[in-house]
mmCIF file of C-alpha atoms in Angstrom:
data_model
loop_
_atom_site.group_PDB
_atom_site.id
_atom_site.type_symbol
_atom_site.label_atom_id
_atom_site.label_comp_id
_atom_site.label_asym_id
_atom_site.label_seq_id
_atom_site.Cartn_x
_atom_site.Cartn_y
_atom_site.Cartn_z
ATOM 1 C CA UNK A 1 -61.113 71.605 -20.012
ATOM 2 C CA UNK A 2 -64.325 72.322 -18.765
ATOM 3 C CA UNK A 3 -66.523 74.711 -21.055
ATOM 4 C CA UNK A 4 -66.904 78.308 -20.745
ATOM 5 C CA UNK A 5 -70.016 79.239 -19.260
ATOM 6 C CA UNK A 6 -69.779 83.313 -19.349
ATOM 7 C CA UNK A 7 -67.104 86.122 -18.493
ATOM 8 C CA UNK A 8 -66.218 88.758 -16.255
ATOM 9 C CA UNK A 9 -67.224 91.886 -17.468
ATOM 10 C CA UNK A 10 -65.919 94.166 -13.634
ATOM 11 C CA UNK A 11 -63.845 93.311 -11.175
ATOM 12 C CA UNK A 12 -63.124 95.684 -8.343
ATOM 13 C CA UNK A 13 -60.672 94.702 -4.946
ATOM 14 C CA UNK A 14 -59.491 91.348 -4.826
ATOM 15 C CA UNK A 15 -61.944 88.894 -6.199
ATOM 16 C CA UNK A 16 -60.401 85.500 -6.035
ATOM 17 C CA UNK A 17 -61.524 82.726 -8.844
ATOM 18 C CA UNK A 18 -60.785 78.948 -7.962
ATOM 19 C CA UNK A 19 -60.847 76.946 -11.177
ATOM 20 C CA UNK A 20 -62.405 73.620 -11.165
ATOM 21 C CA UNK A 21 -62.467 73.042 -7.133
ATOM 22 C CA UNK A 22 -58.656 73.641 -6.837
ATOM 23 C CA UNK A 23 -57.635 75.704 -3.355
ATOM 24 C CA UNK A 24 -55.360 77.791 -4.836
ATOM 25 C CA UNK A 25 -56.989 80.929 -6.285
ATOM 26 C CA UNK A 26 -56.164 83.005 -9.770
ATOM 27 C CA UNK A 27 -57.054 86.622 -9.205
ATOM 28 C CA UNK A 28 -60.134 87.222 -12.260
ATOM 29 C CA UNK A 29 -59.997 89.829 -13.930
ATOM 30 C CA UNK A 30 -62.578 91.869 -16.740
ATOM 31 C CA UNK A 31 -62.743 89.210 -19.698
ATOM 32 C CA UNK A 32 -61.905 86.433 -17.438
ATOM 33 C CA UNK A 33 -63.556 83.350 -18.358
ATOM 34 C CA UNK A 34 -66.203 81.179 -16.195
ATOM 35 C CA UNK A 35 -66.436 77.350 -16.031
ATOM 36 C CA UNK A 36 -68.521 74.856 -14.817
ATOM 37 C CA UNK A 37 -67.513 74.273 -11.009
ATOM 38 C CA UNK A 38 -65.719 77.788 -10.819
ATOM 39 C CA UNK A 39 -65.609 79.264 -7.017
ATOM 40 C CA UNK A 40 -66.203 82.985 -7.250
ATOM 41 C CA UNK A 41 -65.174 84.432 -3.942
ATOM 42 C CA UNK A 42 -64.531 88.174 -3.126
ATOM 43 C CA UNK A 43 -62.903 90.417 0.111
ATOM 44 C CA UNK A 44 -63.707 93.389 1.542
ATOM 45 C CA UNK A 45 -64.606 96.216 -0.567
ATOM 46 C CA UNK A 46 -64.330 93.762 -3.405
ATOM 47 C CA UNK A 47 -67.076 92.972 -5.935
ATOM 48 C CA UNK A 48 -67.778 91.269 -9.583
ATOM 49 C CA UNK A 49 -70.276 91.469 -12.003
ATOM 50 C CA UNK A 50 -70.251 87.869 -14.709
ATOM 51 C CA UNK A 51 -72.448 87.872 -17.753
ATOM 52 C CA UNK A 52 -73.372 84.174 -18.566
ATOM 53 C CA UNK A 53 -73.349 83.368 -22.167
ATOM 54 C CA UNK A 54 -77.155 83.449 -22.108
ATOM 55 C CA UNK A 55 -76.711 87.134 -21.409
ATOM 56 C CA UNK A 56 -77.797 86.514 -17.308
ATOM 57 C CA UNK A 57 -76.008 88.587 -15.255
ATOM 58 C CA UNK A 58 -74.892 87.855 -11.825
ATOM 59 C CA UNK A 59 -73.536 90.740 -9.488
ATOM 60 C CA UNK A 60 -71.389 89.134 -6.122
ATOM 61 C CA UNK A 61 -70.928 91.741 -3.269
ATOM 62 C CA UNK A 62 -67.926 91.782 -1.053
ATOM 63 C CA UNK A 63 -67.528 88.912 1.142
ATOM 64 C CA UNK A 64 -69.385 86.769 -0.853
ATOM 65 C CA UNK A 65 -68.615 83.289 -2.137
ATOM 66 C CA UNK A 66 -70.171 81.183 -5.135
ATOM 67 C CA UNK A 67 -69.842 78.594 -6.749
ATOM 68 C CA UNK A 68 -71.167 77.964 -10.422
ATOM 69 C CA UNK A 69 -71.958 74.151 -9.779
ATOM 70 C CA UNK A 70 -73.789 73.607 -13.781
ATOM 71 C CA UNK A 71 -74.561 75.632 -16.627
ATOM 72 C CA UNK A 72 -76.685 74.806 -19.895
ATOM 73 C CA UNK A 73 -77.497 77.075 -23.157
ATOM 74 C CA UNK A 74 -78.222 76.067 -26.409
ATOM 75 C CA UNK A 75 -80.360 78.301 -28.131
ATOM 76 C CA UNK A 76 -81.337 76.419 -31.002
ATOM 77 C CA UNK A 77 -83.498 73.660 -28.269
ATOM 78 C CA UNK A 78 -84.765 76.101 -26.366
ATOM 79 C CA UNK A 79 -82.758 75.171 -23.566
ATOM 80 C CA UNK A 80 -81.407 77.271 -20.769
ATOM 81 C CA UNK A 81 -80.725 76.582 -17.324
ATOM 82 C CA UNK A 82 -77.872 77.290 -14.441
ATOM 83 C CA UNK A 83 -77.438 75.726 -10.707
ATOM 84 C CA UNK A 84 -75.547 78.029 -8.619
ATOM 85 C CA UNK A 85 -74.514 77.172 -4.700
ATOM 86 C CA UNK A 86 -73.882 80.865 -2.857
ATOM 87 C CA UNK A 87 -72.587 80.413 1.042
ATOM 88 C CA UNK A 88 -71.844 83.881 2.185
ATOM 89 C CA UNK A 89 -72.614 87.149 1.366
ATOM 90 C CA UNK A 90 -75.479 88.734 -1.097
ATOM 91 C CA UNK A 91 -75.865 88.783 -5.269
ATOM 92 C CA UNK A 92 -78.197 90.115 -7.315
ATOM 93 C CA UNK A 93 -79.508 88.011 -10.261
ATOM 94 C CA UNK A 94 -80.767 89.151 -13.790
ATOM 95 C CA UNK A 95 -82.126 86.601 -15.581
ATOM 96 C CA UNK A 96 -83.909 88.796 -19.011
ATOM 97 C CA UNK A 97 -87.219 87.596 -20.013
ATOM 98 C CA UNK A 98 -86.267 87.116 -23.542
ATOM 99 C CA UNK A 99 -84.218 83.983 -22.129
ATOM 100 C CA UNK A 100 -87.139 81.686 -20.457
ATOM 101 C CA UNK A 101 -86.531 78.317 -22.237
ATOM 102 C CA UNK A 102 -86.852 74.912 -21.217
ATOM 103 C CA UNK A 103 -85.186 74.922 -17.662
ATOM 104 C CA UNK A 104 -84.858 77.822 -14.905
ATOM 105 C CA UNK A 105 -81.896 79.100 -13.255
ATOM 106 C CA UNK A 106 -81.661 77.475 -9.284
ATOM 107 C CA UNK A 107 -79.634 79.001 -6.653
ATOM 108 C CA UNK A 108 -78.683 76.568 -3.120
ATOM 109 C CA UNK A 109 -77.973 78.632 -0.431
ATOM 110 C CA UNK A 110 -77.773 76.691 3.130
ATOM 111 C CA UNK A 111 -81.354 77.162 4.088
ATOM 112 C CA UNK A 112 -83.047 77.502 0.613
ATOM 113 C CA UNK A 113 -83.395 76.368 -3.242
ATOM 114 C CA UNK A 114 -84.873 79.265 -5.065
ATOM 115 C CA UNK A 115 -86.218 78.556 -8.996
ATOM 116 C CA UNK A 116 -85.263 81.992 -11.093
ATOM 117 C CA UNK A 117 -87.475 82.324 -14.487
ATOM 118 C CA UNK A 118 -87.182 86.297 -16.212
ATOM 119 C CA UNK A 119 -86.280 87.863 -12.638
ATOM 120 C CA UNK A 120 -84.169 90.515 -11.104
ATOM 121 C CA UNK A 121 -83.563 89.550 -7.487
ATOM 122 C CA UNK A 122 -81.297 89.875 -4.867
ATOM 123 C CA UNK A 123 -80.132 86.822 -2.458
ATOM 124 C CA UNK A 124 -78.830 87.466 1.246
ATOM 125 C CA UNK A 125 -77.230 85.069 3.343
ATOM 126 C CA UNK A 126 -77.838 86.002 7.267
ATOM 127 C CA UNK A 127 -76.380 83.806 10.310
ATOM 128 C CA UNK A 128 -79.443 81.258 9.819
ATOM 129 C CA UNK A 129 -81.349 82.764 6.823
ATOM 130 C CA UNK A 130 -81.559 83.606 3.438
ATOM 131 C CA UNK A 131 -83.344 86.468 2.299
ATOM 132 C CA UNK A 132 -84.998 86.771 -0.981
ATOM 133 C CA UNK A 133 -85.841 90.317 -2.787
ATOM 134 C CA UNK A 134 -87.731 90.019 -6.071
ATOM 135 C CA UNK A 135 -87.753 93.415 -8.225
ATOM 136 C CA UNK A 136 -89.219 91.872 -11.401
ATOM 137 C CA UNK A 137 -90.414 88.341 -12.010
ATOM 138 C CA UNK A 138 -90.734 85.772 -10.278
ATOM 139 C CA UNK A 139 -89.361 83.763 -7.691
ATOM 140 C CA UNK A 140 -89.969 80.011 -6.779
ATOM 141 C CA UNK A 141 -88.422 79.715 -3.105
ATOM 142 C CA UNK A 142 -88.758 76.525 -0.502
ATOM 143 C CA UNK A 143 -86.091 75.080 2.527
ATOM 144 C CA UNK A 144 -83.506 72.814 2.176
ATOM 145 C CA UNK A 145 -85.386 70.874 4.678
ATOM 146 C CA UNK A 146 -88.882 71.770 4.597
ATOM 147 C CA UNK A 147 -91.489 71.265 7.500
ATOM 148 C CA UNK A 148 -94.774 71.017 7.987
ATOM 149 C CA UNK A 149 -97.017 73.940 10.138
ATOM 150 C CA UNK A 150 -93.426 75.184 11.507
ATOM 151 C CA UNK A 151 -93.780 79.102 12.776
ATOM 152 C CA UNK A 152 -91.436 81.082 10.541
ATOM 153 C CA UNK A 153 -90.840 84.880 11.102
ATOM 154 C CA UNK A 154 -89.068 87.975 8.607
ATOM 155 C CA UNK A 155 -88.227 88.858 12.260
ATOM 156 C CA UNK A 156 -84.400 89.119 13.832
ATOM 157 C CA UNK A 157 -85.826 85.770 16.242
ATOM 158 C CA UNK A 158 -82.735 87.410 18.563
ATOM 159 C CA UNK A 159 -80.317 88.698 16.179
ATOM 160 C CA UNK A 160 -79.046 92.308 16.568
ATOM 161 C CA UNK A 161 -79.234 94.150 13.220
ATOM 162 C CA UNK A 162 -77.281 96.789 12.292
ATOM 163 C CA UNK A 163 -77.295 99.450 9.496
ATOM 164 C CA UNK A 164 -79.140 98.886 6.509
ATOM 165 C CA UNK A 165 -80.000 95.449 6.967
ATOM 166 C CA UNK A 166 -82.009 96.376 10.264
ATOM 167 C CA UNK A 167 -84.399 98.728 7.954
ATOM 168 C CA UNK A 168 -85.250 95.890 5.387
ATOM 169 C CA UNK A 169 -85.700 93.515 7.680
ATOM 170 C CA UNK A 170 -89.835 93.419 8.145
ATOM 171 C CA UNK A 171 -91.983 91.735 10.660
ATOM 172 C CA UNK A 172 -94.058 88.612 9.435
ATOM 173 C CA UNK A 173 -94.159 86.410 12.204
ATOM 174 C CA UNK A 174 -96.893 83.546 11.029
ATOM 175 C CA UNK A 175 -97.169 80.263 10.461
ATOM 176 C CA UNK A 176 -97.325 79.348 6.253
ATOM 177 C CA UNK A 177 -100.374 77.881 5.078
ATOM 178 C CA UNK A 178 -98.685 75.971 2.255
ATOM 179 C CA UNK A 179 -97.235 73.113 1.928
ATOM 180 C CA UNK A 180 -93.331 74.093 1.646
ATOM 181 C CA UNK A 181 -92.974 75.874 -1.536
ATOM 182 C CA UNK A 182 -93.633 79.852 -1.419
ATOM 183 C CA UNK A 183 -94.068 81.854 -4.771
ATOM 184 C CA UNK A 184 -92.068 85.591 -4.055
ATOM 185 C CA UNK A 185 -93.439 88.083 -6.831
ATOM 186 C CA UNK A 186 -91.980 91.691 -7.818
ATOM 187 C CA UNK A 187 -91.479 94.023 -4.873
ATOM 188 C CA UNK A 188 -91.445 91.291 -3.010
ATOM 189 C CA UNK A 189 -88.843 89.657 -0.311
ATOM 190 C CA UNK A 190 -89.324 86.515 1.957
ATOM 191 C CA UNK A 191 -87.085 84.730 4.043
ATOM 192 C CA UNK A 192 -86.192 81.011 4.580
ATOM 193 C CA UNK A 193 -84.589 78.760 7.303
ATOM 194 C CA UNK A 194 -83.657 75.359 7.055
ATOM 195 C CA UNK A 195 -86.482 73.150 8.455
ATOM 196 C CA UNK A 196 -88.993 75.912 8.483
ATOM 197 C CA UNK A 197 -91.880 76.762 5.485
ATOM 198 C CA UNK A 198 -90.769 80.131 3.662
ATOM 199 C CA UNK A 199 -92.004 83.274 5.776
ATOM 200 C CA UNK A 200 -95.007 85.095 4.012
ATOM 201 C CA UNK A 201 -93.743 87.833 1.600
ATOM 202 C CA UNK A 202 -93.694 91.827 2.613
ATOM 203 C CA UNK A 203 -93.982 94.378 0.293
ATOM 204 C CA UNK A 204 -91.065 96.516 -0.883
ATOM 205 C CA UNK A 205 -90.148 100.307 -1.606
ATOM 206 C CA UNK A 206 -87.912 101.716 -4.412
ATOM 207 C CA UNK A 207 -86.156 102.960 -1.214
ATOM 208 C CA UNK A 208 -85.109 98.843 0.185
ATOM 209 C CA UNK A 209 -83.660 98.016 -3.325
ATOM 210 C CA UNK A 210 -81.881 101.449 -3.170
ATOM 211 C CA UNK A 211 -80.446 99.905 -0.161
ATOM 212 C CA UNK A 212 -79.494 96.820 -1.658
ATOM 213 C CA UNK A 213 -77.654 98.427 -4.832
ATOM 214 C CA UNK A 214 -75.717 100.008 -1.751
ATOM 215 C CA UNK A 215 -74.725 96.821 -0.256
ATOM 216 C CA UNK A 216 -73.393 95.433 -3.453
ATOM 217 C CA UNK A 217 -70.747 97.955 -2.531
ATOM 218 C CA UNK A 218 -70.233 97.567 0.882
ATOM 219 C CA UNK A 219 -70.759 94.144 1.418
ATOM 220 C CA UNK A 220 -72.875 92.962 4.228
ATOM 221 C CA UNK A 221 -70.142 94.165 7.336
ATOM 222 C CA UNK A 222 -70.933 95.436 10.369
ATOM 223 C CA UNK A 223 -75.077 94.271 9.668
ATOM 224 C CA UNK A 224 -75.479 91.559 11.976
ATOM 225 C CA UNK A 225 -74.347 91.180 15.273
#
């Protein structure tokens, strides 16, 4: 048996847990445990919040699918560190301060791998993007496939947003001038696409992370188009 990594501390809706990359799900529920290779995957109006054992907490909005892919802790090394793969949907992220140690927490989305030391943040997968929103901390972000010089752009490049989504989504359309690898501090979002550099950060409001609390309730429907 694999070993416990945290538990579920709310469930809301239908959140569907798939133990140990079986297809048939268990329905989790508040004191649930969490393993190692544990698919976290939630429907409509559906959410979950999961405190690791390092007291990290991660939030998953509806429509949103995870998977906890490794998890270490042991407090009396000094060592600490998590690789989570999220494919849909948005989470927010607390990793306390009190917990920096040895290793950092890494999240894979499809376009991005994003290093998480002491941070509150918020990931958002779009169509052909993730979005990063840094309240506190900071964020290491680069692409899955990085390039070199490639034009990248907080822009819609086409898309038709919706809703909230629209409002925090802010112009930046520039080419990097680093070499892959883009450091996102507090009140601070970039985005990422595979092959491309990490846009330039914007600056955020209390209002945009008001938004985002929102869409940990609503889930991401109805934003793109």
């Amino acid at each position: 048996m694999a070993a416990e990594v945290g538990r579920f501390t709310q469930v809301e809706g239908q959140v569907e847990l798939y133990k140990a990359k079986t297809t048939k799900p268990i329905p989790a529920q508040p004191q649930t445990a969490a393993e190692v290779n544990d698919r976290i995957k939630t429907e409509a109006l559906s959410r979950a919040q999961l405190q690791f054992l390092d007291a990290s907490t991660l939030t998953v909005a509806p429509l949103s699918d995870i998977v906890i892919e490794s998890y270490m802790y042991d407090p009396k090394k000094g060592e600490q560190g998590a690789l989570s793969r999220l494919t849909q949907g948005l989470i927010r992220l607390i990793v306390p301060v009190e917990t920096l140690a040895k290793k950092e927490f890494l999240v894979k989305t499809p376009n991005a791998i994003l290093g998480i030391r002491g941070t509150e943040l918020f990931i958002l997968i779009g169509p052909d993007f993730t979005d990063v929103y840094v309240k506190s901390g900071t964020v290491s972000a680069s692409s899955n496939k990085p390039g070199k010089g490639d034009k990248v752009s907080m822009g819609s490049r086409g898309q038709k947003w919706h809703g909230d989504v629209a409002r925090l989504a802010k112009q930046a359309d520039v080419r990097a001038a680093n070499l892959g690898r883009r450091m996102i501090g507090a009140m601070q979002a970039s985005r990422i696409r595979a092959v491309e550099l990490p846009s330039p950060t914007v600056t955020l409001t209390a209002d945009d992370f008001a938004t985002l609390e929102r869409l940990l309730y609503t889930g991401l429907t109805g934003q793109f188009g």
